[in-house]
PDB file of C-alpha atoms in Angstrom:
ATOM      1  CA  MET A   1     108.505 175.188 161.768  1.00 40.00           C
ATOM      2  CA  LYS A   2     106.976 178.010 163.765  1.00 36.00           C
ATOM      3  CA  GLN A   3     108.926 180.706 161.964  1.00 36.00           C
ATOM      4  CA  GLY A   4     107.546 182.265 158.795  1.00 37.00           C
ATOM      5  CA  VAL A   5     109.604 182.701 155.639  1.00 39.00           C
ATOM      6  CA  GLN A   6     108.955 184.590 152.424  1.00 40.00           C
ATOM      7  CA  GLY A   7     107.653 182.651 149.429  1.00 40.00           C
ATOM      8  CA  SER A   8     106.404 184.174 146.198  1.00 38.00           C
ATOM      9  CA  PRO A   9     105.945 187.962 146.319  1.00 36.00           C
ATOM     10  CA  GLY A  10     103.615 188.882 149.155  1.00 35.00           C
ATOM     11  CA  ARG A  11     102.960 185.287 150.214  1.00 40.00           C
ATOM     12  CA  PRO A  12     104.511 184.022 153.441  1.00 39.00           C
ATOM     13  CA  VAL A  13     105.586 180.423 153.860  1.00 45.00           C
ATOM     14  CA  ALA A  14     103.565 179.344 156.894  1.00 44.00           C
ATOM     15  CA  ALA A  15     104.628 176.696 159.369  1.00 48.00           C
ATOM     16  CA  LEU A  16     102.756 173.403 159.267  1.00 57.00           C
ATOM     17  CA  ASP A  17     101.353 174.124 162.713  1.00 49.00           C
ATOM     18  CA  GLY A  18     100.432 177.773 162.139  1.00 44.00           C
ATOM     19  CA  PRO A  19     101.825 181.165 161.115  1.00 38.00           C
ATOM     20  CA  ASP A  20     104.427 183.219 162.888  1.00 39.00           C
ATOM     21  CA  PRO A  21     102.833 184.467 166.150  1.00 35.00           C
ATOM     22  CA  ALA A  22     103.452 188.071 165.131  1.00 39.00           C
ATOM     23  CA  GLY A  23     102.056 187.421 161.668  1.00 38.00           C
ATOM     24  CA  ARG A  24     105.140 188.945 160.062  1.00 37.00           C
ATOM     25  CA  PRO A  25     107.076 186.682 157.648  1.00 37.00           C
ATOM     26  CA  LEU A  26     110.835 187.107 157.590  1.00 35.00           C
ATOM     27  CA  PRO A  27     112.060 188.522 154.256  1.00 36.00           C
ATOM     28  CA  VAL A  28     114.492 186.130 152.550  1.00 34.00           C
ATOM     29  CA  GLN A  29     115.750 185.595 149.026  1.00 42.00           C
ATOM     30  CA  ARG A  30     113.629 183.487 146.684  1.00 46.00           C
ATOM     31  CA  SER A  31     116.508 181.057 146.187  1.00 51.00           C
ATOM     32  CA  SER A  32     116.470 180.161 149.872  1.00 83.00           C
ATOM     33  CA  VAL A  33     112.792 179.140 149.965  1.00 88.00           C
ATOM     34  CA  ARG A  34     113.501 175.539 148.983  1.00 89.00           C
ATOM     35  CA  GLY A  35     116.185 175.254 151.644  1.00 91.00           C
ATOM     36  CA  GLN A  36     113.938 176.683 154.337  1.00 91.00           C
ATOM     37  CA  ILE A  37     111.105 174.366 153.365  1.00 94.00           C
ATOM     38  CA  LEU A  38     113.535 171.432 153.463  1.00 93.00           C
ATOM     39  CA  ASP A  39     114.625 172.445 156.963  1.00 90.00           C
ATOM     40  CA  ALA A  40     110.995 172.789 158.032  1.00 91.00           C
ATOM     41  CA  LEU A  41     110.115 169.365 156.636  1.00 93.00           C
ATOM     42  CA  ARG A  42     113.113 167.786 158.358  1.00 90.00           C
ATOM     43  CA  THR A  43     111.994 169.312 161.632  1.00 87.00           C
ATOM     44  CA  ALA A  44     108.456 168.033 161.059  1.00 89.00           C
ATOM     45  CA  LEU A  45     109.845 164.537 160.534  1.00 89.00           C
ATOM     46  CA  VAL A  46     111.867 164.619 163.744  1.00 85.00           C
ATOM     47  CA  THR A  47     108.964 165.968 165.804  1.00 84.00           C
ATOM     48  CA  GLY A  48     106.489 163.550 164.261  1.00 84.00           C
ATOM     49  CA  GLU A  49     104.303 166.222 162.624  1.00 89.00           C
ATOM     50  CA  LEU A  50     104.837 164.314 159.383  1.00 91.00           C
ATOM     51  CA  ARG A  51     103.723 160.847 160.447  1.00 90.00           C
ATOM     52  CA  PRO A  52     105.252 157.562 159.244  1.00 90.00           C
ATOM     53  CA  GLY A  53     103.034 155.843 156.694  1.00 92.00           C
ATOM     54  CA  GLU A  54     101.082 158.991 155.819  1.00 94.00           C
ATOM     55  CA  VAL A  55     101.032 160.360 152.267  1.00 96.00           C
ATOM     56  CA  TYR A  56     101.514 164.119 151.782  1.00 96.00           C
ATOM     57  CA  SER A  57     100.750 166.028 148.601  1.00 95.00           C
ATOM     58  CA  ALA A  58     103.189 168.712 147.436  1.00 95.00           C
ATOM     59  CA  PRO A  59     100.346 171.051 146.327  1.00 95.00           C
ATOM     60  CA  VAL A  60      98.582 170.701 149.685  1.00 93.00           C
ATOM     61  CA  LEU A  61     101.794 171.320 151.616  1.00 93.00           C
ATOM     62  CA  GLY A  62     102.517 174.202 149.276  1.00 92.00           C
ATOM     63  CA  GLU A  63      99.203 175.779 150.240  1.00 91.00           C
ATOM     64  CA  ARG A  64     100.073 175.444 153.902  1.00 88.00           C
ATOM     65  CA  PHE A  65     103.498 176.988 153.307  1.00 87.00           C
ATOM     66  CA  GLY A  66     102.090 179.711 151.054  1.00 88.00           C
ATOM     67  CA  VAL A  67     104.206 178.757 148.041  1.00 90.00           C
ATOM     68  CA  SER A  68     103.747 176.807 144.851  1.00 91.00           C
ATOM     69  CA  ALA A  69     104.122 173.046 144.855  1.00 94.00           C
ATOM     70  CA  THR A  70     107.482 173.257 143.058  1.00 94.00           C
ATOM     71  CA  PRO A  71     109.829 174.094 145.971  1.00 94.00           C
ATOM     72  CA  VAL A  72     107.955 171.640 148.201  1.00 95.00           C
ATOM     73  CA  ARG A  73     108.316 168.909 145.591  1.00 95.00           C
ATOM     74  CA  GLU A  74     112.036 169.712 145.215  1.00 95.00           C
ATOM     75  CA  ALA A  75     112.509 169.518 148.979  1.00 95.00           C
ATOM     76  CA  MET A  76     110.617 166.238 149.112  1.00 96.00           C
ATOM     77  CA  GLN A  77     112.815 164.812 146.343  1.00 95.00           C
ATOM     78  CA  GLN A  78     115.827 165.554 148.542  1.00 94.00           C
ATOM     79  CA  LEU A  79     114.126 163.695 151.376  1.00 94.00           C
ATOM     80  CA  VAL A  80     113.621 160.769 148.984  1.00 94.00           C
ATOM     81  CA  LEU A  81     117.389 160.680 148.470  1.00 90.00           C
ATOM     82  CA  GLU A  82     117.857 160.773 152.227  1.00 87.00           C
ATOM     83  CA  GLY A  83     115.506 157.835 152.679  1.00 87.00           C
ATOM     84  CA  ALA A  84     112.929 159.744 154.724  1.00 90.00           C
ATOM     85  CA  VAL A  85     110.058 159.601 152.228  1.00 94.00           C
ATOM     86  CA  GLU A  86     109.147 157.656 149.119  1.00 95.00           C
ATOM     87  CA  VAL A  87     107.257 158.659 145.985  1.00 96.00           C
ATOM     88  CA  VAL A  88     103.664 157.525 145.637  1.00 96.00           C
ATOM     89  CA  PRO A  89     102.729 158.046 141.949  1.00 95.00           C
ATOM     90  CA  ASN A  90      99.862 160.482 141.392  1.00 92.00           C
ATOM     91  CA  ARG A  91      99.444 161.022 145.134  1.00 94.00           C
ATOM     92  CA  GLY A  92     102.551 162.543 146.675  1.00 96.00           C
ATOM     93  CA  PHE A  93     105.136 161.353 149.150  1.00 97.00           C
ATOM     94  CA  ARG A  94     104.797 158.758 151.896  1.00 96.00           C
ATOM     95  CA  VAL A  95     106.837 159.110 155.072  1.00 94.00           C
ATOM     96  CA  VAL A  96     108.929 155.971 155.430  1.00 90.00           C
ATOM     97  CA  GLU A  97     108.032 153.574 158.220  1.00 86.00           C
ATOM     98  CA  ARG A  98     111.036 152.018 159.950  1.00 82.00           C
ATOM     99  CA  GLY A  99     110.845 149.104 162.323  1.00 82.00           C
ATOM    100  CA  ALA A 100     113.117 148.231 165.223  1.00 83.00           C
ATOM    101  CA  ARG A 101     115.216 145.961 163.031  1.00 88.00           C
ATOM    102  CA  GLU A 102     116.039 148.678 160.489  1.00 86.00           C
ATOM    103  CA  LEU A 103     116.901 151.156 163.235  1.00 85.00           C
ATOM    104  CA  ALA A 104     119.167 148.534 164.833  1.00 88.00           C
ATOM    105  CA  GLU A 105     120.841 147.960 161.465  1.00 91.00           C
ATOM    106  CA  LEU A 106     121.446 151.693 161.074  1.00 89.00           C
ATOM    107  CA  ALA A 107     122.995 151.810 164.549  1.00 89.00           C
ATOM    108  CA  GLU A 108     125.241 148.880 163.639  1.00 92.00           C
ATOM    109  CA  VAL A 109     126.404 150.523 160.418  1.00 93.00           C
ATOM    110  CA  ARG A 110     127.110 153.791 162.231  1.00 92.00           C
ATOM    111  CA  ALA A 111     129.178 151.917 164.800  1.00 92.00           C
ATOM    112  CA  LEU A 112     131.112 150.030 162.101  1.00 94.00           C
ATOM    113  CA  ILE A 113     132.048 153.330 160.485  1.00 94.00           C
ATOM    114  CA  GLU A 114     132.551 155.618 163.451  1.00 93.00           C
ATOM    115  CA  VAL A 115     134.049 153.437 166.194  1.00 94.00           C
ATOM    116  CA  PRO A 116     137.359 152.863 164.332  1.00 96.00           C
ATOM    117  CA  VAL A 117     137.533 156.561 163.463  1.00 96.00           C
ATOM    118  CA  MET A 118     136.918 157.640 167.053  1.00 96.00           C
ATOM    119  CA  VAL A 119     139.525 155.193 168.310  1.00 96.00           C
ATOM    120  CA  ARG A 120     142.078 156.562 165.858  1.00 96.00           C
ATOM    121  CA  LEU A 121     141.262 160.110 166.873  1.00 97.00           C
ATOM    122  CA  ALA A 122     141.662 159.220 170.545  1.00 96.00           C
ATOM    123  CA  ARG A 123     145.167 158.015 169.757  1.00 96.00           C
ATOM    124  CA  THR A 124     146.249 160.869 167.510  1.00 95.00           C
ATOM    125  CA  VAL A 125     144.442 164.117 168.375  1.00 95.00           C
ATOM    126  CA  PRO A 126     146.092 166.226 171.108  1.00 93.00           C
ATOM    127  CA  ALA A 127     144.034 166.780 174.251  1.00 89.00           C
ATOM    128  CA  GLU A 128     143.851 170.538 173.714  1.00 89.00           C
ATOM    129  CA  ARG A 129     142.059 170.061 170.380  1.00 92.00           C
ATOM    130  CA  TRP A 130     139.142 168.416 172.148  1.00 94.00           C
ATOM    131  CA  ALA A 131     138.600 171.487 174.321  1.00 93.00           C
ATOM    132  CA  GLY A 132     137.302 173.344 171.274  1.00 94.00           C
ATOM    133  CA  LEU A 133     134.449 170.860 170.956  1.00 96.00           C
ATOM    134  CA  ARG A 134     133.270 171.172 174.540  1.00 95.00           C
ATOM    135  CA  PRO A 135     130.824 174.016 173.745  1.00 96.00           C
ATOM    136  CA  LEU A 136     129.112 171.734 171.220  1.00 97.00           C
ATOM    137  CA  ALA A 137     128.830 168.950 173.792  1.00 96.00           C
ATOM    138  CA  GLU A 138     127.425 171.405 176.320  1.00 96.00           C
ATOM    139  CA  GLU A 139     124.944 172.685 173.727  1.00 96.00           C
ATOM    140  CA  THR A 140     123.538 169.159 173.367  1.00 96.00           C
ATOM    141  CA  VAL A 141     123.009 169.104 177.134  1.00 96.00           C
ATOM    142  CA  ARG A 142     121.118 172.414 177.005  1.00 96.00           C
ATOM    143  CA  ALA A 143     119.047 171.267 174.027  1.00 94.00           C
ATOM    144  CA  ALA A 144     118.202 168.000 175.789  1.00 93.00           C
ATOM    145  CA  ALA A 145     117.061 169.919 178.858  1.00 94.00           C
ATOM    146  CA  THR A 146     114.406 171.683 176.779  1.00 91.00           C
ATOM    147  CA  GLY A 147     112.842 168.349 175.885  1.00 87.00           C
ATOM    148  CA  CYS A 148     112.499 169.483 172.255  1.00 86.00           C
ATOM    149  CA  PRO A 149     113.427 166.570 169.958  1.00 86.00           C
ATOM    150  CA  ALA A 150     114.119 168.812 166.943  1.00 86.00           C
ATOM    151  CA  ALA A 151     116.494 171.076 168.884  1.00 89.00           C
ATOM    152  CA  TYR A 152     118.279 168.084 170.338  1.00 91.00           C
ATOM    153  CA  ALA A 153     118.535 166.318 166.972  1.00 90.00           C
ATOM    154  CA  GLU A 154     120.198 169.374 165.418  1.00 91.00           C
ATOM    155  CA  SER A 155     122.710 169.814 168.233  1.00 95.00           C
ATOM    156  CA  ASP A 156     123.382 166.069 168.272  1.00 94.00           C
ATOM    157  CA  ARG A 157     124.271 166.034 164.576  1.00 92.00           C
ATOM    158  CA  ALA A 158     126.454 169.137 164.982  1.00 95.00           C
ATOM    159  CA  PHE A 159     128.444 167.494 167.766  1.00 96.00           C
ATOM    160  CA  HIS A 160     128.977 164.209 165.942  1.00 95.00           C
ATOM    161  CA  GLY A 161     129.841 166.025 162.713  1.00 95.00           C
ATOM    162  CA  ALA A 162     132.453 168.163 164.455  1.00 96.00           C
ATOM    163  CA  LEU A 163     134.055 165.088 166.011  1.00 96.00           C
ATOM    164  CA  LEU A 164     134.307 163.267 162.702  1.00 96.00           C
ATOM    165  CA  ALA A 165     135.557 166.385 160.907  1.00 96.00           C
ATOM    166  CA  LEU A 166     138.803 166.031 162.864  1.00 96.00           C
ATOM    167  CA  ALA A 167     139.528 162.947 160.764  1.00 96.00           C
ATOM    168  CA  GLY A 168     139.895 165.236 157.732  1.00 95.00           C
ATOM    169  CA  ASN A 169     137.661 163.113 155.495  1.00 96.00           C
ATOM    170  CA  GLU A 170     134.727 165.054 154.008  1.00 96.00           C
ATOM    171  CA  GLN A 171     133.158 161.942 152.478  1.00 96.00           C
ATOM    172  CA  LEU A 172     133.140 160.283 155.872  1.00 95.00           C
ATOM    173  CA  VAL A 173     131.357 163.268 157.408  1.00 95.00           C
ATOM    174  CA  ARG A 174     128.708 163.300 154.665  1.00 93.00           C
ATOM    175  CA  ILE A 175     128.027 159.567 154.846  1.00 94.00           C
ATOM    176  CA  ALA A 176     127.888 159.636 158.644  1.00 94.00           C
ATOM    177  CA  GLU A 177     125.470 162.578 158.623  1.00 92.00           C
ATOM    178  CA  ASP A 178     123.192 160.785 156.172  1.00 89.00           C
ATOM    179  CA  LEU A 179     123.134 157.703 158.400  1.00 91.00           C
ATOM    180  CA  HIS A 180     122.538 159.900 161.430  1.00 89.00           C
ATOM    181  CA  ARG A 181     119.522 161.582 159.824  1.00 85.00           C
ATOM    182  CA  ARG A 182     118.092 158.217 158.806  1.00 84.00           C
ATOM    183  CA  ALA A 183     118.455 156.987 162.385  1.00 83.00           C
ATOM    184  CA  GLN A 184     116.428 159.971 163.622  1.00 78.00           C
ATOM    185  CA  TRP A 185     113.408 159.211 161.374  1.00 70.00           C
ATOM    186  CA  PRO A 186     110.854 158.230 162.430  1.00 62.00           C
ATOM    187  CA  PRO A 187     111.329 159.874 165.821  1.00 60.00           C
ATOM    188  CA  VAL A 188     111.974 157.564 168.738  1.00 61.00           C
ATOM    189  CA  ARG A 189     109.670 158.680 171.522  1.00 61.00           C
ATOM    190  CA  ARG A 190     111.992 159.614 174.356  1.00 66.00           C
ATOM    191  CA  GLY A 191     111.288 161.891 177.263  1.00 76.00           C
ATOM    192  CA  ARG A 192     113.470 164.693 178.540  1.00 85.00           C
ATOM    193  CA  ALA A 193     115.298 162.388 180.957  1.00 89.00           C
ATOM    194  CA  ALA A 194     116.335 160.086 178.116  1.00 87.00           C
ATOM    195  CA  LEU A 195     117.565 163.013 176.030  1.00 90.00           C
ATOM    196  CA  VAL A 196     119.556 164.375 178.975  1.00 92.00           C
ATOM    197  CA  ALA A 197     121.143 160.962 179.544  1.00 92.00           C
ATOM    198  CA  ASP A 198     122.000 160.756 175.850  1.00 91.00           C
ATOM    199  CA  ALA A 199     123.594 164.222 175.917  1.00 94.00           C
ATOM    200  CA  ALA A 200     125.600 163.298 179.019  1.00 95.00           C
ATOM    201  CA  GLU A 201     127.228 160.563 176.941  1.00 94.00           C
ATOM    202  CA  HIS A 202     128.552 163.269 174.616  1.00 95.00           C
ATOM    203  CA  VAL A 203     130.381 164.901 177.508  1.00 95.00           C
ATOM    204  CA  ALA A 204     131.685 161.539 178.726  1.00 96.00           C
ATOM    205  CA  LEU A 205     132.854 160.667 175.205  1.00 96.00           C
ATOM    206  CA  LEU A 206     134.681 163.957 174.881  1.00 95.00           C
ATOM    207  CA  ASP A 207     136.409 163.355 178.214  1.00 95.00           C
ATOM    208  CA  ALA A 208     137.471 159.867 177.113  1.00 96.00           C
ATOM    209  CA  LEU A 209     138.789 161.192 173.790  1.00 96.00           C
ATOM    210  CA  ALA A 210     140.790 163.916 175.514  1.00 94.00           C
ATOM    211  CA  ALA A 211     142.247 161.354 177.917  1.00 95.00           C
ATOM    212  CA  GLY A 212     143.170 158.982 175.097  1.00 95.00           C
ATOM    213  CA  ASP A 213     141.040 156.283 176.722  1.00 96.00           C
ATOM    214  CA  VAL A 214     140.618 153.982 173.728  1.00 96.00           C
ATOM    215  CA  ASP A 215     138.603 151.304 175.536  1.00 96.00           C
ATOM    216  CA  GLY A 216     136.342 153.932 177.037  1.00 95.00           C
ATOM    217  CA  VAL A 217     135.794 155.579 173.653  1.00 95.00           C
ATOM    218  CA  ARG A 218     134.966 152.267 172.004  1.00 94.00           C
ATOM    219  CA  SER A 219     132.472 151.344 174.719  1.00 93.00           C
ATOM    220  CA  LEU A 220     130.809 154.772 174.847  1.00 93.00           C
ATOM    221  CA  VAL A 221     130.315 155.074 171.090  1.00 92.00           C
ATOM    222  CA  ARG A 222     128.763 151.618 170.784  1.00 89.00           C
ATOM    223  CA  ARG A 223     126.439 152.234 173.734  1.00 88.00           C
ATOM    224  CA  HIS A 224     125.522 155.672 172.388  1.00 88.00           C
ATOM    225  CA  PHE A 225     124.505 154.308 168.992  1.00 84.00           C
ATOM    226  CA  ALA A 226     122.555 151.485 170.600  1.00 76.00           C
ATOM    227  CA  GLY A 227     120.505 154.206 172.284  1.00 65.00           C
ATOM    228  CA  VAL A 228     119.898 155.892 168.908  1.00 57.00           C
ATOM    229  CA  GLY A 229     122.061 158.905 169.811  1.00 52.00           C
TER     230      GLY A 229
END
């Protein structure tokens, strides 16, 4: 969100919380503006800059990004599909408010889908294959240490996506990622210590998978999801 991108000719897409410190937007292709705005909006959701219950107008956000309302509206429509915002006719888009019950339901659904897959992988994937995922697990630890929720959320999704990709089912990966994103909005206020503890579970899970410890994998995944990881 702090990095500028290029919108219409000569107009930089500014971050919601201010322009690039150097005041120099990065030149990118027009076709990528929507994608960069979508990424910026996702980050704003995770960090809480876009607040649950608040309504945001595409034209107003477009002014802040330095682009027309069209790419902002397109990005917001994608967030509607992802369940992060909802359309408010003639006003804009409201950030979805989720209570503890809905977040618990999302965690339960994630566990129902992913626990059996992880158990199967623990039984079938050779130990040496898991070594290739260790850098991703370690990246979550580094991201957690920064205390930045957006950085941690991105590394967290990358790690879980890479694990599930070993199952060879693209639909599974897409559905799991969608559920994961939904579970991260609105942001759960956790300090650095909580993020570090969450990331440590990634390393422990990887160790259990490499060891073929089915009971350990089952227990770790369920506990991890209960902590909204």
